[in-house]
Structure formats: structure tokens, C-alpha cells
Tab-separated table of C-alpha atoms in Angstrom:
chain	number	residue	atom	x	y	z
A	147	MET	CA	108.080	146.961	114.044
A	148	ASN	CA	106.627	149.343	116.588
A	149	GLU	CA	107.628	148.136	120.058
A	150	LEU	CA	104.400	149.547	121.503
A	151	VAL	CA	102.173	147.328	119.365
A	152	LEU	CA	101.762	143.597	119.868
A	153	GLU	CA	102.173	141.603	116.663
A	154	GLU	CA	98.884	140.224	115.303
A	155	ASP	CA	99.882	136.556	115.646
A	156	LEU	CA	101.109	137.025	119.190
A	157	ALA	CA	97.962	138.966	120.133
A	158	TYR	CA	95.835	136.071	118.854
A	159	ILE	CA	97.853	133.455	120.783
A	160	LEU	CA	97.678	135.526	123.955
A	161	THR	CA	93.927	135.995	123.546
A	162	GLU	CA	93.402	132.245	123.123
A	163	PHE	CA	95.482	131.569	126.245
A	164	TYR	CA	93.357	133.937	128.324
A	165	LYS	CA	90.150	132.514	126.850
A	166	THR	CA	91.241	129.125	128.165
A	167	LEU	CA	91.780	130.624	131.607
A	168	SER	CA	88.435	132.450	131.516
A	169	ASP	CA	86.374	129.395	132.461
A	170	PRO	CA	85.682	129.153	136.238
A	171	THR	CA	85.834	125.342	136.202
A	172	ARG	CA	89.220	125.325	134.484
A	173	LEU	CA	90.513	127.930	136.937
A	174	LYS	CA	89.432	125.773	139.881
A	175	ILE	CA	91.294	122.830	138.373
A	176	ILE	CA	94.382	124.929	137.673
A	177	TYR	CA	94.343	126.340	141.185
A	178	ALA	CA	94.124	122.847	142.714
A	179	LEU	CA	97.034	121.735	140.538
A	180	THR	CA	99.157	124.690	141.650
A	181	LYS	CA	99.059	123.096	145.100
A	182	LYS	CA	100.072	119.561	144.114
A	183	GLU	CA	99.934	116.831	141.489
A	184	LEU	CA	96.529	115.121	141.431
A	185	CYS	CA	94.703	112.294	139.683
A	186	VAL	CA	91.302	112.851	138.024
A	187	ASN	CA	89.469	111.399	141.027
A	188	ASP	CA	91.201	113.816	143.428
A	189	ILE	CA	90.552	116.758	141.105
A	190	SER	CA	86.877	115.742	140.823
A	191	GLU	CA	86.540	115.735	144.596
A	192	ALA	CA	88.368	119.045	144.958
A	193	VAL	CA	86.241	120.909	142.406
A	194	LYS	CA	83.044	118.930	143.121
A	195	MET	CA	82.475	117.801	139.543
A	196	SER	CA	82.134	114.466	137.791
A	197	GLN	CA	85.248	112.727	136.540
A	198	THR	CA	83.896	112.976	132.994
A	199	ALA	CA	83.525	116.760	133.248
A	200	VAL	CA	86.988	117.098	134.786
A	201	SER	CA	88.547	114.900	132.088
A	202	TYR	CA	86.988	117.088	129.403
A	203	GLN	CA	88.424	120.243	130.978
A	204	LEU	CA	91.825	118.601	131.436
A	205	ARG	CA	91.892	117.751	127.720
A	206	ILE	CA	91.413	121.454	126.930
A	207	LEU	CA	94.073	122.479	129.449
A	208	ARG	CA	96.538	119.920	128.058
A	209	GLY	CA	95.913	121.200	124.547
A	210	ALA	CA	96.725	124.726	125.731
A	211	ARG	CA	99.912	123.454	127.438
A	212	ILE	CA	98.638	124.614	130.829
A	213	VAL	CA	98.681	121.159	132.423
A	214	LYS	CA	100.688	118.015	131.772
A	215	TYR	CA	100.312	114.422	132.903
A	216	ARG	CA	102.384	111.419	133.816
A	217	ARG	CA	101.347	107.804	134.011
A	218	ASP	CA	102.142	105.656	137.033
A	219	GLY	CA	100.856	102.167	136.230
A	220	LYS	CA	97.162	102.564	135.462
A	221	GLN	CA	96.954	105.879	137.305
A	222	ILE	CA	97.401	109.235	135.532
A	223	PHE	CA	98.555	112.244	137.524
A	224	TYR	CA	98.132	115.842	136.386
A	225	SER	CA	100.238	118.863	137.262
A	226	ILE	CA	100.847	122.395	136.046
A	227	ASP	CA	102.891	122.373	132.835
A	228	ASP	CA	105.471	124.846	134.145
A	229	GLU	CA	106.013	127.346	136.937
A	230	HIS	CA	104.904	130.257	134.737
A	231	ILE	CA	101.297	129.085	134.982
A	232	SER	CA	101.459	129.044	138.790
A	233	SER	CA	103.029	132.499	138.722
A	234	ILE	CA	100.269	133.888	136.492
A	235	ILE	CA	97.565	132.534	138.811
A	236	ASN	CA	99.304	133.638	142.012
A	237	LEU	CA	100.133	137.127	140.709
A	238	THR	CA	96.549	137.596	139.557
A	239	LEU	CA	95.199	136.540	142.949
A	240	GLU	CA	97.683	138.838	144.660
A	241	HIS	CA	96.572	141.720	142.439
A	242	LEU	CA	92.880	141.036	143.143
A	243	ASN	CA	93.501	140.898	146.905
A	244	GLU	CA	95.119	144.332	146.988
A	245	GLU	CA	93.039	146.980	148.707
């Protein structure tokens, strides 16, 4: 294998990951979750969207392994799946803020 060329399967997976991040609503949710664990109601208030719309986006983000959840009684709390996601977001913001 040529080390300069990304394997086809890996290129596809990477593309799908970035497609998931390419939605402004999902990025707002991800950014909020990089700050702290939140329930759907708190996320809805933070991103100024309905709980239904937020739940739909969270389902997509869970499927992409970008966010995870935990149940505490009847309440469900969402957080970033792992620190790599926070790093990707923070490094991108840092890059964009460079002059």
C-alpha cells in the first residue's frame, strides 16, 4: 500500500464523519456538549431549537459515535463520546481564529 494514499474504505468513513459535522445545528449541539453534559431540554435552550429537532440531531450524532448518553432516573444526559471529538472541534476553532 502507498502510504501517501488513504485507503478507499477509510476515505469513505472519514468523509461520512465530516458530513455529520457539516451541519450547523449539529455543530452547535456538539459545541455545547464540549462544555458540559446536558439534557435535551438544556440543549434545546442553548441552541434555541425545539426538543424534537434536538432529539433528531442527537440520534444522528449518537449513530456516528460523536455523542453518548446516560440515564439518571427518567432524565437522559448527553455528552461527547470521547475527548477526540472535543479536540477536533477545539483545534478547528483555533485554526479558524488564527490571523
